[in-house]
Amino acid sequence: MKSVTVKTEFKEYDIDLRKGFSNLSDTIKKSGVKGKKICVITDSNIEKIYGEMIKIAISDYFDEVYIKSFTAGEKSKNLETVSDMYKFLLDNHFDRKSVIAGFGGGVAGDMAGFVASTYMRGIDFVQIPTSLLAQVDSSVGGKVGVDFCGTKNIVGAFYQPSFVYINTETLDTLPEREFSAGMAEVIKYGIILSDDFYNFIWDNKEKIKERDKDIMSEIIAKCCEYKAYVVSNDEKEQGMRAILNYGHTIGHAIETLKEFQLIHGECVGIGMVSAMKIGVDRGEVSQKDLDKLKELLSYFDIPVSTDGLNIDDVYNQMFLDKKVSDSKINFVLTKGIGKAYVTSDISKDEIINAISYVLK
Ligand code: NAD
Ligand code: GLY
């Protein structure tokens, strides 16, 4: 199976796509990770399904394997959970040579990475993502962190893993809703970077929905290549990396205001519809492309609008996001499909129209 390399200023690492966990020891050995003691940070669901399996897979290499889990879900992604993890590491004498693994979806990966980046000023960190969203996006690129005081990912760091190991077979147990949410991020890559990839998704949508193994491996590999390309060019989001935030500005605001009743990928789907609406109003995207996006999202059961929110609340919440600098919002828009750009030259009216388009 495939490997993709990420090259940043100070770190180069592989994303290995494999079937099963049996190749994990090989990935660990070639990655240069030296420690012999590891804490696998995971959530309660993943521990139940894969806890034993991961323990067996890495016991070959590590002398001491600990598993620390938290209650699954975005509501756990906070400093309280992190504090509990620091305590666990201290109680079990983890030191500078120890290793932390993020094992699970984006919540486990983001939080494990944040713990690794801060415990003893930074210890080795590896990513073993199990949700589609984490495999195509969050495990790659080193953004780690937690939510704080109602704002998403506002406390965090850039901290690259030593490797990413993707066992594509874990998708077999992923709930439908989580699979759909991951598809929102997959579709995002097509819209921002490649109309060919977008068309590939359209052409293979039935097989994707059935989770055809070959097609899913191809899709995950392609997304990892896109993400590796963007991160390798702009690790710290000084420029092009911002395009990965397509749909996230309004999406994050909705995610917070809905108090996590809608999951991240669903909010990204709604956010992409509103971002594309701005493109249509500007004459940069056709109404047909917007209608097709809604059709594709709906095909994968991703919501394209939401209810119960007030336009001004969404607008105000957007200004609490990291994408705001000097009180201006950096918005990601596209010209047609496949060509994203970032602009802060956007009026309040344009944003309000875009928000109202996705509020029922
Ligand atoms: P998640 O981590 O909550 O996982 C979703 C659910 O699926 C959880 O209940 C989990 O237990 C379950 N699950 C995961 N893999 C499974 C499997 N193989 N089988 C059965 N159940 C499984 O959510 P997510 O959608 O993976 O990630 C969302 C998070 O990622 C958000 O916090 C978001 O902010 C973050 N994110 C980070 C980045 C980044 O660059 N760091 C990018 C995108 C999103
Ligand atoms: N998911 C956005 C990023 O990694 O930059």
Coordinates of C-alpha atoms and ligand atoms in Angstrom, one line a residue:
M1 CA 0.0 0.0 0.0
K2 CA 0.9 3.6 -0.2
S3 CA 3.1 6.1 1.7
V4 CA 3.1 9.9 1.4
T5 CA 5.8 12.1 2.8
V6 CA 5.3 15.4 4.6
K7 CA 8.3 17.8 4.7
T8 CA 8.2 20.7 7.0
E9 CA 11.1 23.0 8.1
F10 CA 12.2 20.9 11.0
K11 CA 10.5 17.5 10.4
E12 CA 10.0 15.0 7.7
Y13 CA 7.6 12.1 8.2
D14 CA 5.6 9.5 6.4
I15 CA 1.9 8.8 6.3
D16 CA 1.6 5.0 5.8
L17 CA -1.6 3.7 4.5
R18 CA -2.0 0.0 5.3
K19 CA -4.6 -2.7 5.8
G20 CA -4.7 -3.9 9.4
F21 CA -2.3 -3.1 12.2
S22 CA 0.3 -5.7 11.4
N23 CA 2.7 -3.3 9.7
L24 CA 2.6 -0.8 12.5
S25 CA 5.9 -2.0 14.1
D26 CA 7.7 -1.5 10.8
T27 CA 6.3 2.1 10.6
I28 CA 7.5 2.7 14.2
K29 CA 11.0 1.4 13.5
K30 CA 11.5 3.4 10.3
S31 CA 10.2 6.6 11.8
G32 CA 13.1 7.0 14.2
V33 CA 10.9 7.0 17.3
K34 CA 13.3 5.8 20.0
G35 CA 11.4 5.7 23.3
K36 CA 10.3 2.3 24.6
K37 CA 7.3 3.6 26.7
I38 CA 4.1 4.8 25.1
C39 CA 0.8 6.2 26.2
V40 CA -2.0 5.6 23.7
I41 CA -4.5 8.4 24.1
T42 CA -7.9 7.4 22.7
D43 CA -11.6 7.7 23.3
S44 CA -14.0 5.4 25.1
N45 CA -15.5 4.0 21.8
I46 CA -12.1 3.2 20.2
E47 CA -10.8 1.7 23.4
K48 CA -13.7 -0.8 23.4
I49 CA -13.3 -1.8 19.8
Y50 CA -9.5 -1.6 19.2
G51 CA -7.9 -1.3 22.6
E52 CA -6.6 -4.9 22.7
M53 CA -5.7 -4.9 19.0
I54 CA -3.5 -1.8 19.3
K55 CA -1.9 -3.1 22.4
I56 CA -0.9 -6.3 20.7
A57 CA 0.3 -4.5 17.6
I58 CA 2.7 -2.2 19.4
S59 CA 3.8 -4.4 22.2
D60 CA 6.3 -5.9 19.7
Y61 CA 8.2 -2.6 19.8
F62 CA 7.4 -0.9 23.1
D63 CA 8.4 -2.4 26.5
E64 CA 5.6 -0.5 28.3
V65 CA 2.2 0.3 26.7
Y66 CA -0.4 2.3 28.6
I67 CA -3.9 3.2 27.3
K68 CA -5.6 6.4 28.5
S69 CA -9.1 7.0 27.3
F70 CA -11.6 9.8 27.7
T71 CA -15.3 10.0 27.1
A72 CA -15.8 10.0 23.3
G73 CA -17.0 13.3 21.7
E74 CA -16.2 16.9 21.1
K75 CA -17.4 17.9 24.6
S76 CA -14.3 16.2 26.0
K77 CA -11.9 18.3 23.9
N78 CA -10.9 20.7 26.7
L79 CA -8.2 21.6 29.2
E80 CA -9.9 19.5 31.9
T81 CA -9.4 16.3 30.0
V82 CA -5.9 17.4 29.1
S83 CA -5.2 18.0 32.7
D84 CA -6.4 14.5 33.6
M85 CA -3.9 13.2 31.0
Y86 CA -1.0 15.1 32.4
K87 CA -1.8 13.6 35.8
F88 CA -1.9 10.1 34.3
L89 CA 1.5 10.7 32.6
L90 CA 3.1 12.0 35.8
D91 CA 1.6 9.2 38.0
N92 CA 3.1 6.6 35.6
H93 CA 6.5 8.3 35.4
F94 CA 6.4 9.3 31.7
D95 CA 9.6 11.1 30.9
R96 CA 11.2 13.1 28.0
K97 CA 12.0 9.8 26.1
S98 CA 8.4 8.5 26.3
V99 CA 6.0 8.6 23.3
I100 CA 2.4 9.6 23.0
A101 CA 0.0 8.2 20.3
G102 CA -3.2 9.9 19.2
F103 CA -5.5 6.9 18.4
G104 CA -9.0 7.6 17.2
G105 CA -10.8 10.4 15.5
G106 CA -9.8 14.1 15.3
V107 CA -10.7 14.7 18.9
A108 CA -8.2 12.1 20.2
G109 CA -5.5 13.1 17.7
D110 CA -5.8 16.9 18.4
M111 CA -5.8 16.4 22.2
A112 CA -3.0 13.8 22.3
G113 CA -0.9 16.1 20.1
F114 CA -1.5 19.0 22.4
V115 CA -0.6 16.9 25.5
A116 CA 2.6 15.7 23.7
S117 CA 3.5 19.2 22.7
T118 CA 3.3 20.5 26.2
Y119 CA 4.2 17.7 28.6
M120 CA 7.9 18.3 29.6
R121 CA 8.0 20.9 26.8
G122 CA 7.3 18.4 24.2
I123 CA 7.8 14.6 23.7
D124 CA 7.5 12.3 20.7
F125 CA 4.1 12.1 19.2
V126 CA 2.6 9.7 16.6
Q127 CA -0.9 9.6 14.9
I128 CA -3.0 6.5 14.3
P129 CA -6.3 7.9 13.0
T130 CA -9.4 5.8 12.8
S131 CA -12.2 8.1 11.6
L132 CA -12.4 9.1 7.9
L133 CA -12.1 12.8 8.9
A134 CA -8.9 12.1 10.9
Q135 CA -7.4 9.9 8.1
V136 CA -7.9 12.5 5.4
D137 CA -7.3 15.7 7.4
S138 CA -6.8 16.1 11.1
S139 CA -4.0 13.6 11.7
V140 CA -1.7 15.2 9.1
G141 CA -0.1 18.6 9.4
G142 CA 0.5 19.1 13.2
K143 CA -2.4 21.3 14.2
V144 CA -3.1 20.2 17.8
G145 CA -5.2 21.7 20.5
V146 CA -8.5 22.0 22.4
D147 CA -11.6 24.1 22.6
F148 CA -11.8 26.7 25.3
C149 CA -14.6 28.9 26.7
G150 CA -16.9 28.0 23.8
T151 CA -14.4 28.6 21.0
K152 CA -13.1 25.8 18.8
N153 CA -9.4 24.9 18.8
I154 CA -8.5 28.3 20.3
V155 CA -5.7 26.9 22.6
G156 CA -3.2 24.8 20.7
A157 CA 0.1 24.5 18.9
F158 CA 1.7 23.3 15.6
Y159 CA 3.4 20.0 16.6
Q160 CA 4.1 17.5 13.9
P161 CA 3.9 13.8 14.5
S162 CA 6.8 11.4 13.8
F163 CA 4.5 9.3 11.6
V164 CA 0.9 8.8 10.7
Y165 CA -0.3 5.2 10.4
I166 CA -3.6 4.8 8.7
N167 CA -5.3 1.4 8.9
T168 CA -8.0 1.8 6.3
E169 CA -9.9 -1.2 7.7
T170 CA -10.9 0.7 10.7
L171 CA -13.5 2.4 8.5
D172 CA -15.5 -0.9 8.7
T173 CA -16.7 0.0 12.2
L174 CA -17.1 3.8 11.7
P175 CA -20.8 4.9 12.2
E176 CA -22.7 6.2 9.2
R177 CA -22.9 9.7 10.5
E178 CA -19.2 9.9 11.1
F179 CA -18.4 8.5 7.7
S180 CA -20.6 11.2 6.1
A181 CA -18.9 13.9 8.2
G182 CA -15.5 12.7 6.9
M183 CA -16.8 12.9 3.3
A184 CA -17.4 16.6 3.8
E185 CA -13.6 17.1 4.3
V186 CA -13.0 14.8 1.3
I187 CA -15.3 16.9 -0.9
K188 CA -13.6 20.1 0.4
Y189 CA -10.3 19.0 -1.2
G190 CA -12.0 18.8 -4.6
I191 CA -13.6 22.2 -4.3
I192 CA -10.4 24.0 -3.2
L193 CA -7.7 22.1 -5.1
S194 CA -8.9 19.9 -8.0
D195 CA -11.9 19.8 -10.2
D196 CA -10.6 16.4 -11.4
F197 CA -10.8 15.0 -7.9
Y198 CA -14.2 16.5 -7.4
N199 CA -15.4 14.8 -10.6
F200 CA -13.8 11.6 -9.4
I201 CA -15.9 11.8 -6.2
W202 CA -19.0 12.4 -8.4
D203 CA -18.2 9.5 -10.7
N204 CA -17.6 7.0 -7.8
K205 CA -20.2 8.2 -5.3
E206 CA -22.1 4.9 -5.2
K207 CA -18.9 2.9 -4.5
I208 CA -17.8 5.5 -1.9
K209 CA -21.1 5.2 -0.1
E210 CA -20.7 1.4 0.0
R211 CA -17.2 2.1 1.4
D212 CA -15.6 0.1 -1.4
K213 CA -12.2 -0.7 -0.1
D214 CA -10.1 0.1 -3.2
I215 CA -11.9 3.4 -3.9
M216 CA -11.7 4.4 -0.2
S217 CA -7.9 3.7 -0.2
E218 CA -7.5 5.7 -3.3
I219 CA -9.5 8.6 -1.9
I220 CA -7.7 8.7 1.4
A221 CA -4.3 8.5 -0.3
K222 CA -5.2 11.4 -2.6
C223 CA -6.4 13.5 0.3
C224 CA -3.2 12.8 2.2
E225 CA -1.2 13.9 -0.9
Y226 CA -3.2 17.2 -1.0
K227 CA -2.8 17.8 2.7
A228 CA 1.0 16.9 2.6
Y229 CA 1.5 19.2 -0.3
V230 CA -0.2 22.2 1.4
V231 CA 1.4 21.6 4.8
S232 CA 4.9 21.1 3.2
N233 CA 4.5 24.5 1.6
D234 CA 3.1 26.4 4.5
E235 CA 3.3 24.6 7.8
K236 CA 2.3 27.5 10.0
E237 CA -0.5 28.8 7.9
Q238 CA 1.1 32.0 6.8
G239 CA -0.4 31.7 3.3
M240 CA -1.8 28.8 1.3
R241 CA -2.6 26.5 4.2
A242 CA -5.5 28.8 5.0
I243 CA -7.4 27.4 2.0
L244 CA -7.9 24.2 4.0
N245 CA -10.3 26.3 6.2
Y246 CA -12.8 26.4 3.3
G247 CA -16.3 26.2 4.9
H248 CA -14.8 26.4 8.4
T249 CA -15.4 30.1 9.2
I250 CA -19.2 29.8 9.3
G251 CA -18.9 26.1 10.1
H252 CA -17.0 26.6 13.3
A253 CA -19.4 29.3 14.4
I254 CA -22.4 27.0 13.8
E255 CA -20.6 24.1 15.5
T256 CA -20.1 26.2 18.7
L257 CA -23.6 27.7 18.7
K258 CA -25.3 24.4 18.2
E259 CA -23.3 23.2 21.2
F260 CA -21.9 20.3 19.3
Q261 CA -25.3 18.8 18.4
L262 CA -24.0 18.9 14.8
I263 CA -20.6 17.3 14.4
H264 CA -17.5 19.0 12.9
G265 CA -17.8 17.6 9.3
E266 CA -21.5 18.4 9.2
C267 CA -20.8 22.0 10.1
V268 CA -18.0 22.1 7.4
G269 CA -20.6 20.9 4.9
I270 CA -23.0 23.7 5.8
G271 CA -20.1 26.2 5.9
M272 CA -19.0 25.1 2.4
V273 CA -22.5 25.8 1.0
S274 CA -22.5 29.3 2.5
A275 CA -19.0 30.0 1.3
M276 CA -20.0 28.9 -2.2
K277 CA -23.1 31.1 -2.0
I278 CA -20.7 34.1 -1.6
G279 CA -18.9 32.9 -4.7
V280 CA -22.2 32.8 -6.6
D281 CA -23.2 36.3 -5.4
R282 CA -19.8 37.5 -6.6
G283 CA -20.2 35.9 -10.0
E284 CA -17.2 33.6 -9.4
V285 CA -19.1 30.3 -9.1
S286 CA -22.2 29.3 -11.0
Q287 CA -25.5 28.6 -9.4
K288 CA -25.3 25.2 -11.1
D289 CA -22.1 24.4 -9.1
L290 CA -23.7 25.4 -5.9
D291 CA -26.8 23.3 -6.6
K292 CA -24.5 20.4 -7.5
L293 CA -22.6 20.8 -4.3
K294 CA -25.8 20.6 -2.3
E295 CA -26.8 17.5 -4.2
L296 CA -23.5 15.8 -3.5
L297 CA -23.5 16.7 0.2
S298 CA -27.1 15.5 0.5
Y299 CA -26.2 12.2 -1.3
F300 CA -23.8 11.6 1.5
D301 CA -26.4 12.6 4.1
I302 CA -24.4 15.8 5.0
P303 CA -26.8 18.6 6.0
V304 CA -26.7 21.7 3.8
S305 CA -28.6 24.0 6.2
T306 CA -29.5 24.1 9.9
D307 CA -32.3 25.6 12.1
G308 CA -32.6 27.2 15.5
L309 CA -29.9 29.8 15.0
N310 CA -29.9 33.6 14.8
I311 CA -28.0 35.3 11.9
D312 CA -26.4 37.9 14.1
D313 CA -25.3 35.3 16.6
V314 CA -23.5 33.3 13.9
Y315 CA -22.0 36.5 12.5
N316 CA -20.7 37.6 16.0
Q317 CA -19.4 34.1 16.8
M318 CA -17.3 34.2 13.6
F319 CA -15.2 37.0 15.1
L320 CA -14.1 34.8 17.9
D321 CA -12.3 32.5 15.4
K322 CA -8.6 32.2 14.9
K323 CA -9.1 33.2 11.3
V324 CA -9.7 36.8 12.5
S325 CA -6.8 39.2 12.5
D326 CA -7.0 42.9 13.1
S327 CA -10.8 42.4 13.4
K328 CA -10.9 41.3 9.8
I329 CA -12.0 37.8 8.8
N330 CA -9.9 35.9 6.4
F331 CA -12.4 34.1 4.2
V332 CA -11.7 31.3 1.8
L333 CA -13.6 31.5 -1.4
T334 CA -13.2 29.7 -4.8
K335 CA -13.3 30.6 -8.4
G336 CA -15.3 27.8 -9.9
I337 CA -14.3 24.4 -8.6
G338 CA -10.7 23.6 -7.8
K339 CA -9.3 27.1 -7.4
A340 CA -9.4 28.5 -3.8
Y341 CA -8.2 31.9 -2.7
V342 CA -8.2 33.8 0.6
T343 CA -9.5 37.3 1.1
S344 CA -10.4 39.6 3.9
D345 CA -12.0 42.0 1.4
I346 CA -15.5 40.9 2.2
S347 CA -18.5 42.9 3.2
K348 CA -20.8 42.4 6.1
D349 CA -23.8 42.1 3.7
E350 CA -22.1 39.3 1.7
I351 CA -21.5 37.4 4.9
I352 CA -25.0 37.9 6.3
N353 CA -26.5 36.8 3.0
A354 CA -24.3 33.7 3.1
I355 CA -25.3 32.9 6.7
S356 CA -29.0 33.4 6.0
Y357 CA -28.8 31.1 3.0
V358 CA -27.9 28.1 5.3
L359 CA -30.3 29.0 8.2
K360 CA -33.8 27.6 8.0
Ligands
NAD1 P1 -14.2 12.3 16.8 O1 -12.8 12.2 17.2 O2 -15.2 12.7 17.9 O3 -14.6 10.9 16.2 C1 -16.0 10.8 15.8 C2 -16.7 9.6 16.5 O4 -16.4 8.4 15.8 C3 -16.3 9.3 17.9 O5 -17.4 8.9 18.7 C4 -15.3 8.1 17.8 O6 -15.3 7.3 19.0 C5 -15.9 7.4 16.6 N1 -14.9 6.7 15.9 C6 -13.8 7.1 15.3 N2 -13.2 6.1 14.6 C7 -14.0 5.1 14.7 C8 -14.0 3.8 14.1 N3 -13.0 3.4 13.3 N4 -14.9 2.9 14.5 C9 -15.9 3.3 15.3 N5 -16.0 4.5 15.8 C10 -15.1 5.4 15.5 O7 -14.5 13.3 15.6 P2 -13.8 13.4 14.1 O8 -14.9 13.7 13.2 O9 -12.9 12.3 13.8 O10 -12.8 14.7 14.3 C11 -13.4 15.9 14.6 C12 -12.4 16.8 15.3 O11 -11.2 17.0 14.5 C13 -12.9 18.2 15.7 O12 -12.5 18.4 17.0 C14 -12.1 19.1 14.8 O13 -11.9 20.3 15.3 C15 -10.8 18.3 14.6 N6 -10.1 18.6 13.3 C16 -8.8 18.9 13.4 C17 -8.1 19.1 12.3 C18 -6.6 19.4 12.4 O14 -6.0 19.8 11.4 N7 -6.0 19.1 13.5 C19 -8.7 19.1 11.0 C20 -10.1 18.8 11.0 C21 -10.8 18.6 12.1
GLY2 N1 -7.7 21.3 8.7 C1 -7.1 22.6 8.5 C2 -5.6 22.5 8.6 O1 -5.0 21.5 8.8 O2 -5.0 23.5 8.3

